[in-house]
CSV table of N, CA and C in Angstrom, one decimal:
chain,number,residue,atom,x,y,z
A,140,UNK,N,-20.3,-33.3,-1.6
A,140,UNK,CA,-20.2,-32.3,-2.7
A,140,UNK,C,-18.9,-31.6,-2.5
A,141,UNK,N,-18.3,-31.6,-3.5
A,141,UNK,CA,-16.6,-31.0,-3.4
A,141,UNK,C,-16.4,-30.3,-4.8
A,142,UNK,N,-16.3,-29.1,-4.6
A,142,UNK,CA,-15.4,-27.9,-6.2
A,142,UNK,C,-14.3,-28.0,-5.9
A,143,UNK,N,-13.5,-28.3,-7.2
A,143,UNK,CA,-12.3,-28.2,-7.6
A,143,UNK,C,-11.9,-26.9,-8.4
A,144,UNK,N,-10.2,-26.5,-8.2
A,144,UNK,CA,-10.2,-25.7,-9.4
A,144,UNK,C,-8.4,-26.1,-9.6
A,145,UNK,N,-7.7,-25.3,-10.1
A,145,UNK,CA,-6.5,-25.5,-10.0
A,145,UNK,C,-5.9,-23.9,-10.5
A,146,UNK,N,-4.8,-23.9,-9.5
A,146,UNK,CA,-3.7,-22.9,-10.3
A,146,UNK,C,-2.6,-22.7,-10.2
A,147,UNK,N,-1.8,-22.1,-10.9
A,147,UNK,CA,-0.4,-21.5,-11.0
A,147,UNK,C,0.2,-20.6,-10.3
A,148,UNK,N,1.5,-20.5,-9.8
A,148,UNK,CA,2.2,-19.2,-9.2
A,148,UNK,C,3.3,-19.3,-9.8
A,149,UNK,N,3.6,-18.4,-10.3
A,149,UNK,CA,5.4,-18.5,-11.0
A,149,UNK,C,5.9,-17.5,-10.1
A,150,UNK,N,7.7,-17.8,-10.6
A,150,UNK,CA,8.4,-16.9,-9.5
A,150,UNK,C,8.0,-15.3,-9.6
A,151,UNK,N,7.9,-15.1,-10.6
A,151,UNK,CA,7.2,-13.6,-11.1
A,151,UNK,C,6.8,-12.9,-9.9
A,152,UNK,N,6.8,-11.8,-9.6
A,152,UNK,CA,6.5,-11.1,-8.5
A,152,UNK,C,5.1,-10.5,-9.1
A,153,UNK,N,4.0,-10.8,-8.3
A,153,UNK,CA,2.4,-10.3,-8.4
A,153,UNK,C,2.7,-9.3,-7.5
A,154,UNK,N,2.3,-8.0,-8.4
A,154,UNK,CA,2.2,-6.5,-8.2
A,154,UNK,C,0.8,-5.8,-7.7
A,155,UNK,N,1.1,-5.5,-6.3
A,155,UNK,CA,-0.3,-4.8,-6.0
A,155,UNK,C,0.4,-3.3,-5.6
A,156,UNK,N,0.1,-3.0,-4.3
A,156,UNK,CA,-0.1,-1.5,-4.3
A,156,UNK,C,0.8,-1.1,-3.7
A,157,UNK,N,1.6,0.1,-3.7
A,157,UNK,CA,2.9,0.6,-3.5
A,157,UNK,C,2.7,2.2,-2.5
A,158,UNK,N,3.8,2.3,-1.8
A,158,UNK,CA,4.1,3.7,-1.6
A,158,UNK,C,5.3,4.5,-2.0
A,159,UNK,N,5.3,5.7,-2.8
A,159,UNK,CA,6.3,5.9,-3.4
A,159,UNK,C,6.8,7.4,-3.2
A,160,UNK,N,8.0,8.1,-3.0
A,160,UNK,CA,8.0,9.2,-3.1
A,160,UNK,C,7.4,9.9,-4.6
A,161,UNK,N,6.9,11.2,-4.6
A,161,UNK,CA,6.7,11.7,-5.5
A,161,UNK,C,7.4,12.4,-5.9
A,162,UNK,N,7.6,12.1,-7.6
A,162,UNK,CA,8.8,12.3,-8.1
A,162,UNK,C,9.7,11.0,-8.3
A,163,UNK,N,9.6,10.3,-7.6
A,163,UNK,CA,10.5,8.9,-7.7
A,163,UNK,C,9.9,8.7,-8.9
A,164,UNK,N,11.4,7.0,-9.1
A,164,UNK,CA,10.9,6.4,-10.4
A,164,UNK,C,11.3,4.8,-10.0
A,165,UNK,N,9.9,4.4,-9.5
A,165,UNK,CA,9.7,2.9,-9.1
A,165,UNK,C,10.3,2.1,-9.9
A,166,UNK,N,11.2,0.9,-9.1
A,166,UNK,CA,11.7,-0.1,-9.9
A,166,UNK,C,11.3,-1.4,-9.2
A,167,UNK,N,11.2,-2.8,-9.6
A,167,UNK,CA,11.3,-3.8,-9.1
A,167,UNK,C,11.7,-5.2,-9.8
A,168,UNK,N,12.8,-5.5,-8.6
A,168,UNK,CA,13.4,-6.6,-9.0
A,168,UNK,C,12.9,-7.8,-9.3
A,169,UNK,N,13.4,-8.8,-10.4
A,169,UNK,CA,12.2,-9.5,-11.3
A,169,UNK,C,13.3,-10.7,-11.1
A,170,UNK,N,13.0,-12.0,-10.8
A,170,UNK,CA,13.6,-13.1,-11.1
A,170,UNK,C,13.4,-13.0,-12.9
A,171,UNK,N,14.1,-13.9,-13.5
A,171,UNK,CA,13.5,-14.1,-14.8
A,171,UNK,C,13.7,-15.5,-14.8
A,172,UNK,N,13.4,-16.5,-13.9
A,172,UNK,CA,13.4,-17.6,-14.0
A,172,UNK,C,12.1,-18.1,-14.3
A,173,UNK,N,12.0,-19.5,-15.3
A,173,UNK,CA,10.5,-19.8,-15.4
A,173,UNK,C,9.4,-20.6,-14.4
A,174,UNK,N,10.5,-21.3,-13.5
A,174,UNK,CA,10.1,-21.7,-11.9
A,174,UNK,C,8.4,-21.2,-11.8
A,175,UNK,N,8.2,-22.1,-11.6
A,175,UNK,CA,6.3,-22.4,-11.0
A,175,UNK,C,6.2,-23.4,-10.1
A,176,UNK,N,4.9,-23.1,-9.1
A,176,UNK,CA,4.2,-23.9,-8.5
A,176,UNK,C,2.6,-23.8,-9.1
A,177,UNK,N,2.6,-25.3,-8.9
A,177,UNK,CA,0.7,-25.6,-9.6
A,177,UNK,C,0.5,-25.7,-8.3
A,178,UNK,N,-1.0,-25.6,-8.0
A,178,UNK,CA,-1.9,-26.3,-7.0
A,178,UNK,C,-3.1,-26.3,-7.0
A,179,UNK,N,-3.7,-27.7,-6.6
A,179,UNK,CA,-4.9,-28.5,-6.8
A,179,UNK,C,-5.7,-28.0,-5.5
A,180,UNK,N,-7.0,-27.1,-5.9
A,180,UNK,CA,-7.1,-26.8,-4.2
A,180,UNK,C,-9.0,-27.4,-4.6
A,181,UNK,N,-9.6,-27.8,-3.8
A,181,UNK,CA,-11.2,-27.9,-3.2
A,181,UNK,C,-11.7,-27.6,-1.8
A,182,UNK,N,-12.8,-27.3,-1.9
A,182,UNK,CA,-13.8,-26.8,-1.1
A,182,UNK,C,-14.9,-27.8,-1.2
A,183,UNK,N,-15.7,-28.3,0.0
A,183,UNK,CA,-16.7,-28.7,0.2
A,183,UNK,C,-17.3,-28.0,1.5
A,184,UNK,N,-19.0,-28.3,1.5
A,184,UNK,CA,-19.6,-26.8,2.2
A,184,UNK,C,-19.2,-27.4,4.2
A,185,UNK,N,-18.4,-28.5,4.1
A,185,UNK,CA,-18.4,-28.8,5.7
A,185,UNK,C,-17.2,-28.4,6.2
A,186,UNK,N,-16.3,-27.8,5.5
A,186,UNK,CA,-15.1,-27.8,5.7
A,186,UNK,C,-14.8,-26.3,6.2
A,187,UNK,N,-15.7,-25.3,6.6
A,187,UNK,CA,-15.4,-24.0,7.0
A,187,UNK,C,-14.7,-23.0,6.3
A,188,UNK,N,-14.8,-23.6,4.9
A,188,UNK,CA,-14.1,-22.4,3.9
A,188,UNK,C,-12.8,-22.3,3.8
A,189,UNK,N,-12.5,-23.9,4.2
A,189,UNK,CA,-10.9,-23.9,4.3
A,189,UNK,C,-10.8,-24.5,2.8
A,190,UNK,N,-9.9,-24.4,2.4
A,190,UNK,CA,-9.6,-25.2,1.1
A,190,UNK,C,-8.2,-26.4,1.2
A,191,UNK,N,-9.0,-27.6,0.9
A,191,UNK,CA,-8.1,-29.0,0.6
A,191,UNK,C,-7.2,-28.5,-0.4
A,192,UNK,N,-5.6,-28.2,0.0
A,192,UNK,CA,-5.1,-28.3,-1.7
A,192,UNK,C,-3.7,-29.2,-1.3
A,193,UNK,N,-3.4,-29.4,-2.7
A,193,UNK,CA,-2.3,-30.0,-2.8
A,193,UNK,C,-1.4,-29.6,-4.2
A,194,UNK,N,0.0,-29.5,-3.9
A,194,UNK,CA,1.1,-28.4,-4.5
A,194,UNK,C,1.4,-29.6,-5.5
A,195,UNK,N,2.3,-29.4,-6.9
A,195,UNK,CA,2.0,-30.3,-7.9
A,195,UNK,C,3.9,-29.7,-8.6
A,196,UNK,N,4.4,-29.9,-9.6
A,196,UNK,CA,5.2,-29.3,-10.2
A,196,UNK,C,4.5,-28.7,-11.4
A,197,UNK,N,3.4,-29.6,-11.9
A,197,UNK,CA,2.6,-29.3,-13.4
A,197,UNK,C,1.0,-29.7,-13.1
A,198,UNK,N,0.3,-29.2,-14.2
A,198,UNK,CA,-0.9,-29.7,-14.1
A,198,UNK,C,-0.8,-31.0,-15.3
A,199,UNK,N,-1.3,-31.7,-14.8
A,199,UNK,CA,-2.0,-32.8,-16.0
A,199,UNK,C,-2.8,-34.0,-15.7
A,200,UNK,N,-3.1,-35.0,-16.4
A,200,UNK,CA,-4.0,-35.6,-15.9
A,200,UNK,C,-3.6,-36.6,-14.7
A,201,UNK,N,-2.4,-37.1,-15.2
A,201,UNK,CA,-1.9,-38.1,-13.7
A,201,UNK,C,-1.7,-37.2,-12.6
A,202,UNK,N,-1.3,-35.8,-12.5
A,202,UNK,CA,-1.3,-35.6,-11.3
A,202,UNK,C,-2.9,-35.2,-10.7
A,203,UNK,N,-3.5,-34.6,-11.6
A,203,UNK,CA,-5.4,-34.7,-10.8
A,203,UNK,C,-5.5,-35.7,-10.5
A,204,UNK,N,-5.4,-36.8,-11.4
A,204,UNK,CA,-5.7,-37.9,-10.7
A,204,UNK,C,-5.3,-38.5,-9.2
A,205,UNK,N,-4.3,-38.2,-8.9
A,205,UNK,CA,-3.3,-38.4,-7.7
A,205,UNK,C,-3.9,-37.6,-7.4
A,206,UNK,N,-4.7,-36.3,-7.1
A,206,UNK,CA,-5.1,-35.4,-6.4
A,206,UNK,C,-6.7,-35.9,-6.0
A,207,UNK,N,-7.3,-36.7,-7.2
A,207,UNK,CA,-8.9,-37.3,-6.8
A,207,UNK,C,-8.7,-38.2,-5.6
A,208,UNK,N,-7.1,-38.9,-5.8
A,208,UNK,CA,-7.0,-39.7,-5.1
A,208,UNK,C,-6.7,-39.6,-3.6
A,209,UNK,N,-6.9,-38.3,-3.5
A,209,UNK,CA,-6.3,-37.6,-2.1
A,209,UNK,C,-7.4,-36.9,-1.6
A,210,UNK,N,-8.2,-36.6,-2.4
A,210,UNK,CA,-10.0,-36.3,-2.4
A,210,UNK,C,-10.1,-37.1,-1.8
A,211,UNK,N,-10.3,-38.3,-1.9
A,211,UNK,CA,-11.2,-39.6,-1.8
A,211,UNK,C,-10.4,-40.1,-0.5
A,212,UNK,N,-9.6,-39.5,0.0
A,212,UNK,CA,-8.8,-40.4,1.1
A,212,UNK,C,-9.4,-39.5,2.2
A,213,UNK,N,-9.3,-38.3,2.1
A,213,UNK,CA,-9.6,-37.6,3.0
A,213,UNK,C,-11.0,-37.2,3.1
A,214,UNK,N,-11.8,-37.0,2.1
A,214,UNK,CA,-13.6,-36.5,2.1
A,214,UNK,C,-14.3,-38.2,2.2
A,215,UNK,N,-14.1,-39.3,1.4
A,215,UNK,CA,-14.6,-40.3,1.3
A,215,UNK,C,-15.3,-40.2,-0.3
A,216,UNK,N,-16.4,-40.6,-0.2
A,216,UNK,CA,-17.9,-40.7,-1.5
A,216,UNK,C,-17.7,-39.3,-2.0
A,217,UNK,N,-17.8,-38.8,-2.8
A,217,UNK,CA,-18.7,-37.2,-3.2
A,217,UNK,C,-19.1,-37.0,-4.7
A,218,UNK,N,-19.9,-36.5,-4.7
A,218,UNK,CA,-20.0,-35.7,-6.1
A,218,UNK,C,-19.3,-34.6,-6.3
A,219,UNK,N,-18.3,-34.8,-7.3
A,219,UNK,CA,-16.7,-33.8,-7.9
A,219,UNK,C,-17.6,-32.6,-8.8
A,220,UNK,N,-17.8,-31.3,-8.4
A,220,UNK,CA,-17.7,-30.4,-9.2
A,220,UNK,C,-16.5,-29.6,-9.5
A,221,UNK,N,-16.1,-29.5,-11.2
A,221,UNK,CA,-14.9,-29.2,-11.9
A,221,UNK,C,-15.3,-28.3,-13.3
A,222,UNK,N,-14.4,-28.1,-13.5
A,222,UNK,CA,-14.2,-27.2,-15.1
A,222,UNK,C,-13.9,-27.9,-16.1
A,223,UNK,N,-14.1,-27.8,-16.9
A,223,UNK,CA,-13.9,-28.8,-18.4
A,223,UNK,C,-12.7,-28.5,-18.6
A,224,UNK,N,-11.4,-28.1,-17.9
A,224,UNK,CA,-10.1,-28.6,-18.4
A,224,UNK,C,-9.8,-29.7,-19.3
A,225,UNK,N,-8.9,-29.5,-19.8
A,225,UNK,CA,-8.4,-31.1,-20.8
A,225,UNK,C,-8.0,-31.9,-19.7
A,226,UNK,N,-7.2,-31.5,-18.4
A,226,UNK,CA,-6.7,-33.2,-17.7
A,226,UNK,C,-7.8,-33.5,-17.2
A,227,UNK,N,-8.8,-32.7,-17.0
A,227,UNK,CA,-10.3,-33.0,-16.4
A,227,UNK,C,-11.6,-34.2,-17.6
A,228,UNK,N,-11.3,-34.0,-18.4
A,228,UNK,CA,-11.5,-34.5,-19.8
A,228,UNK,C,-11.0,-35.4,-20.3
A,229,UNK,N,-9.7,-35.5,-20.2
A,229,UNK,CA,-8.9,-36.8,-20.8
A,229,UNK,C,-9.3,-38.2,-20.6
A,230,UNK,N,-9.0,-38.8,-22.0
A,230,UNK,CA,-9.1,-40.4,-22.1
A,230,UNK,C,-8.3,-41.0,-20.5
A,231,UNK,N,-7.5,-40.6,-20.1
A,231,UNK,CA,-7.0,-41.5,-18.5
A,231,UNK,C,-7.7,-40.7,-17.8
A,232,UNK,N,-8.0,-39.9,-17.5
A,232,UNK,CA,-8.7,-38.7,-16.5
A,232,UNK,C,-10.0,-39.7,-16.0
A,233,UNK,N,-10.9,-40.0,-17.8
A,233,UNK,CA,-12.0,-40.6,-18.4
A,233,UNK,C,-12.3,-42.2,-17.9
A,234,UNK,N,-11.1,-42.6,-18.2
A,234,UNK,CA,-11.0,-44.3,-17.4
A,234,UNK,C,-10.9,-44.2,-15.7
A,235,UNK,N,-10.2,-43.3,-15.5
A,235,UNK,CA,-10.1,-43.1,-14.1
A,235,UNK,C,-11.5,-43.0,-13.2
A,236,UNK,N,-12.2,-42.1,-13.7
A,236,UNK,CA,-13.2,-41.7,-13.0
A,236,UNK,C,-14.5,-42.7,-13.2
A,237,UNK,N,-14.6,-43.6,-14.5
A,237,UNK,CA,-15.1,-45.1,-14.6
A,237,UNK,C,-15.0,-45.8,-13.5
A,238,UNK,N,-13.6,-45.8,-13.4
A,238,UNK,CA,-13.6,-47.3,-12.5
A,238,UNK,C,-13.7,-46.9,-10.9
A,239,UNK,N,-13.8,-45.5,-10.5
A,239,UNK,CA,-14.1,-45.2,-9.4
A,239,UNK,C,-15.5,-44.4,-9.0
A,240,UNK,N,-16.7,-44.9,-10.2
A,240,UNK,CA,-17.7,-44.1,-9.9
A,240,UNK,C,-18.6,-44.7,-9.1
A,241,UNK,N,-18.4,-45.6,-8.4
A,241,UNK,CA,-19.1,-45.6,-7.0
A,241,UNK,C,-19.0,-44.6,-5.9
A,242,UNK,N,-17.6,-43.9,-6.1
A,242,UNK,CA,-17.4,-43.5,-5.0
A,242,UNK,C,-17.4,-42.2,-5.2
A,243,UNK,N,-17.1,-41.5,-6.7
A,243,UNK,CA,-17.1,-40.3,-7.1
A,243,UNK,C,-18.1,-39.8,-8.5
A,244,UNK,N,-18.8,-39.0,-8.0
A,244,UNK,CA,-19.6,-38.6,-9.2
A,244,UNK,C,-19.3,-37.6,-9.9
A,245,UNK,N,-18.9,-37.1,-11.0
A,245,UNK,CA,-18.0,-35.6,-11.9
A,245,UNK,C,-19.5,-35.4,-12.3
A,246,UNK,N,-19.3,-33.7,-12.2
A,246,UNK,CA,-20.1,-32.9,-12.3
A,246,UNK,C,-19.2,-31.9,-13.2
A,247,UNK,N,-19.6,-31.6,-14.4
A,247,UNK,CA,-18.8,-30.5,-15.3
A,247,UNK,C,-19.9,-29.2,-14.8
A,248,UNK,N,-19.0,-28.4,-14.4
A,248,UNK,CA,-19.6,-26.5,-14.6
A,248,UNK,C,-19.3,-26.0,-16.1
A,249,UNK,N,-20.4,-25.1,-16.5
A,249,UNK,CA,-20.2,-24.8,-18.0
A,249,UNK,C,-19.2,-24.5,-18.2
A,250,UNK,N,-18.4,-24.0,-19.5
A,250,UNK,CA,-17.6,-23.4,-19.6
A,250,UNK,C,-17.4,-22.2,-19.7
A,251,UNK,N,-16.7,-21.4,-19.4
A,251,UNK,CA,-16.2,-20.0,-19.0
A,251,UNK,C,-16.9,-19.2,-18.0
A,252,UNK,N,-16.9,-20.1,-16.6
A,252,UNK,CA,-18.1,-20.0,-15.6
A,252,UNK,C,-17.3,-19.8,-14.5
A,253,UNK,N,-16.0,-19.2,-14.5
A,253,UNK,CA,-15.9,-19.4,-13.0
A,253,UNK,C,-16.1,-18.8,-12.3
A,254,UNK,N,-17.5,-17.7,-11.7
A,254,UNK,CA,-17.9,-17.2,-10.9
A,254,UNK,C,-18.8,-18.4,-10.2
A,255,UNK,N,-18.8,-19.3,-10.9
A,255,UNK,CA,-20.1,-20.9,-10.5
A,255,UNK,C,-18.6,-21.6,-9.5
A,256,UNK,N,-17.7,-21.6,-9.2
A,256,UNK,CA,-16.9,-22.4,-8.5
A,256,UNK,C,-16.0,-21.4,-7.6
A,257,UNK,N,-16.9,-22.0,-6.3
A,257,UNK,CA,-16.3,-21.2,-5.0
A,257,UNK,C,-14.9,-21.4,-4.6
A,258,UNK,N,-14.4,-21.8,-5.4
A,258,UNK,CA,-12.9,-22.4,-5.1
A,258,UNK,C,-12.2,-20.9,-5.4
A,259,UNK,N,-12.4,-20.4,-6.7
A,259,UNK,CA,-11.5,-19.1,-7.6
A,259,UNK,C,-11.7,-18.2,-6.7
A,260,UNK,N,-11.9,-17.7,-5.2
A,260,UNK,CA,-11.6,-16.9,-4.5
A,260,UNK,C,-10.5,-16.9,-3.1
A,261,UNK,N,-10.4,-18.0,-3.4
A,261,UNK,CA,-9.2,-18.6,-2.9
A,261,UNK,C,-7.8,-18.1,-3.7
A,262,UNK,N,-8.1,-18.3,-4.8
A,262,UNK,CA,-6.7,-18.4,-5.3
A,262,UNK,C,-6.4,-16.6,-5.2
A,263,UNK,N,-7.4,-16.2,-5.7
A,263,UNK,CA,-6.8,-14.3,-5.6
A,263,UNK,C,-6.9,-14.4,-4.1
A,264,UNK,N,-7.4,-15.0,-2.8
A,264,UNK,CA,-6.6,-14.4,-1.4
A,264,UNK,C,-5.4,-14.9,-1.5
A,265,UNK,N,-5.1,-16.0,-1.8
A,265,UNK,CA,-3.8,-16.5,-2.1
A,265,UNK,C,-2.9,-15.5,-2.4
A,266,UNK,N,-2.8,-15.1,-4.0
A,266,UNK,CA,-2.4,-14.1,-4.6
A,266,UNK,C,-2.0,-13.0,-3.8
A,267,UNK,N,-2.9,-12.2,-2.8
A,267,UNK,CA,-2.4,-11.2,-2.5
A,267,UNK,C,-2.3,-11.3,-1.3
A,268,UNK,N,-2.1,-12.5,-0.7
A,268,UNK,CA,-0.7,-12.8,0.6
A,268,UNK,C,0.7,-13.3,-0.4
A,269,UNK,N,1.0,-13.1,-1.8
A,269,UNK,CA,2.3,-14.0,-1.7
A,269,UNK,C,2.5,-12.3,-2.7
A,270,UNK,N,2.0,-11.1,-2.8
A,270,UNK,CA,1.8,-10.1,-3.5
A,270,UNK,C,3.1,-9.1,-3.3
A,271,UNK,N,3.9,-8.6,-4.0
A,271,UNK,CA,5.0,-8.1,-3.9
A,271,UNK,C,6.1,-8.0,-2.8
A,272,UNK,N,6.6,-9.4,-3.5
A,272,UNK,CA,7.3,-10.5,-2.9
A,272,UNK,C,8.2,-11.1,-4.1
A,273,UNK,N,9.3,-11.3,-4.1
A,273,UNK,CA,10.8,-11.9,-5.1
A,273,UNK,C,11.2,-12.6,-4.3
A,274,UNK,N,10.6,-14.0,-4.9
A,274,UNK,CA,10.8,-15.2,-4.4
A,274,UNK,C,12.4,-15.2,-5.2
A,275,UNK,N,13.5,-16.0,-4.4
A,275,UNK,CA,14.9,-16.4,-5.0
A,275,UNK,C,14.7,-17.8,-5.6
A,276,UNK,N,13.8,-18.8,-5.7
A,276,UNK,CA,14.2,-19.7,-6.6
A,276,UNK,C,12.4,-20.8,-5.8
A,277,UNK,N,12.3,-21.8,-6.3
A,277,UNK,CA,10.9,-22.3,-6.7
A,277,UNK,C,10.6,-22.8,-4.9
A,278,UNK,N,11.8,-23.7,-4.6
A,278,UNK,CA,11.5,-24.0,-2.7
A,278,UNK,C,11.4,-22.8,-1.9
A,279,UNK,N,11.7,-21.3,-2.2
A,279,UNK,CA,11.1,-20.3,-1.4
A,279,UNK,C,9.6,-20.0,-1.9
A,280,UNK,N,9.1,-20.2,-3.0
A,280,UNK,CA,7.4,-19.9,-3.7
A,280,UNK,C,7.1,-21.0,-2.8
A,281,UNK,N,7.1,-22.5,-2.9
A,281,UNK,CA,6.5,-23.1,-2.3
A,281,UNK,C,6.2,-23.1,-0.6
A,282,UNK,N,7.3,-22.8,0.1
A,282,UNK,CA,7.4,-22.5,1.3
A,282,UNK,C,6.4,-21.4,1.5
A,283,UNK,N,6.4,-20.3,0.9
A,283,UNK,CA,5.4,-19.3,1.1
A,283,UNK,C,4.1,-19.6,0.5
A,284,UNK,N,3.6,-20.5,-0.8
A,284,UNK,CA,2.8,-20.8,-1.2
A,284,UNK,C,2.2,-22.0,0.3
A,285,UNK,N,2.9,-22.4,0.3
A,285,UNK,CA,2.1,-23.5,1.4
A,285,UNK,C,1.7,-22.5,2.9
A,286,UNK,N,2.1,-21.8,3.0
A,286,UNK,CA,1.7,-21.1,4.1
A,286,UNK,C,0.9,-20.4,3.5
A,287,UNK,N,0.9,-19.6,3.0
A,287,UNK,CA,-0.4,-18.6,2.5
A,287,UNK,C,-1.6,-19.6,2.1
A,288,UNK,N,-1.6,-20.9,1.7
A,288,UNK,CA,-2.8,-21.9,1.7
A,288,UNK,C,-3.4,-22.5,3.0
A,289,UNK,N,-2.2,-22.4,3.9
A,289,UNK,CA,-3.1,-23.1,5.2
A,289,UNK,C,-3.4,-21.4,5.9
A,290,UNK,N,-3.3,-20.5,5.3
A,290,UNK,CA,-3.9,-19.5,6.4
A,290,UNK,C,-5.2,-18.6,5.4
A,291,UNK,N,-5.6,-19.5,4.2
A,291,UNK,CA,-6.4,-18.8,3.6
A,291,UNK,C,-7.8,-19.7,3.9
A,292,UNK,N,-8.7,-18.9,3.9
A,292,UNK,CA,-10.4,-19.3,4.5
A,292,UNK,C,-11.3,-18.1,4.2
A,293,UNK,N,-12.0,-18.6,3.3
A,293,UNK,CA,-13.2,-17.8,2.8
A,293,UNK,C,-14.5,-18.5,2.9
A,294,UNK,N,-14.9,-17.3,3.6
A,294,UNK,CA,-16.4,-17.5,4.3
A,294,UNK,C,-17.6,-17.5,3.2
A,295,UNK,N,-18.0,-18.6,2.9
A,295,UNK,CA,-19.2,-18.4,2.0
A,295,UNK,C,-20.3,-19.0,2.5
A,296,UNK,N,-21.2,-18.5,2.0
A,296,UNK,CA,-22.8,-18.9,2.7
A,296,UNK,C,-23.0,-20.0,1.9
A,297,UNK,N,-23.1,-21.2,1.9
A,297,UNK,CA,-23.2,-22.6,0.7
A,297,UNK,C,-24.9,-22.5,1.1
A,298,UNK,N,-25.8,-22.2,1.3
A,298,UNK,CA,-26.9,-22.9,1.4
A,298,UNK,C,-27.8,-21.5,0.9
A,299,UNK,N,-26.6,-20.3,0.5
A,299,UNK,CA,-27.4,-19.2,-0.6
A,299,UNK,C,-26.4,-19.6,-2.0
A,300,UNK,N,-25.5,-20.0,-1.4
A,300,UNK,CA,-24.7,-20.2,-2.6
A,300,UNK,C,-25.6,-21.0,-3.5
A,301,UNK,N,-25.8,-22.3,-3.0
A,301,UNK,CA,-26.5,-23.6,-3.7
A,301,UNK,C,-27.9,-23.4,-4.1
A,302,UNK,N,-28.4,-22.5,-3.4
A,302,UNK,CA,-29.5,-22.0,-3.7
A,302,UNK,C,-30.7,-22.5,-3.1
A,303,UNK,N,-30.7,-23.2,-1.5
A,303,UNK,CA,-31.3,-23.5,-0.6
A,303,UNK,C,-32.7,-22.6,-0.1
């Protein structure tokens, strides 16, 4: 059993919490470049709340795919729980997951559910390790996005989650 989710970090600096003189007048410096990192991350309940991800330039169907395909190298068999995305949905997405359903079973979560996929707590601890921070160009986001992914791990109880 494996949840998927996916998401974005652009160079944009994520603003959390400050200390400021009072009286000051807070400024921060802003890349204005459009530079992004995507990433494919999953959880399955054996894995200690670590999350499988893998860093992408864009989301779409060939790269999930190439990411099922990295599922399946590393976990083996499972049943895929996902979100009804379009690259999740797509006619290749759709043939893809045909010719490998021996080995993979898709499970859609409703739509506009993502409190149902243990994965989206990941991405906000994510978020506020990479949190008021001006990245200078896309290979310093990823350098820090890949680090803040192998040091993020969220503890969830899967057998209240699942409802055991």
């Amino acid at each position: 059993m494996t949840f998927m989710d996916e998401a974005i970090f652009l160079l944009e600096p994520i603003l959390k919490h400050g200390w400021f003189l009072k009286g000051s007048k807070p400024s921060c410096s802003v890349n204005w470049s459009r530079g992004k990192e995507c990433v494919f991350g999953a959880m399955t309940p054996g894995n200690g709340g670590k999350l499988l991800s893998k860093q992408a330039k864009k989301i779409n169907s060939e790269n999930f795919i190439e990411y099922v395909q990295y599922l399946l190298d590393e976990n083996g068999s499972q049943v895929l729980f996902m979100d009804n995305a379009p690259w999740h949905t797509s006619h290749m997405t759709s043939g893809f997951l045909e010719e490998i359903r021996d080995c993979v079973e898709p499970m859609y979560l409703p739509p506009y559910s993502p409190e149902l996929n243990p994965v989206e707590p990941n991405w906000k601890s994510v978020r506020s390790k990479l949190a008021n921070r001006l990245f200078e160009n896309t290979s310093e986001l990823q350098r820090c996005l890949g680090k803040a992914l192998d040091e993020t791990k969220i503890n969830i109880n899967w057998e209240r989650y699942l409802g055991n």
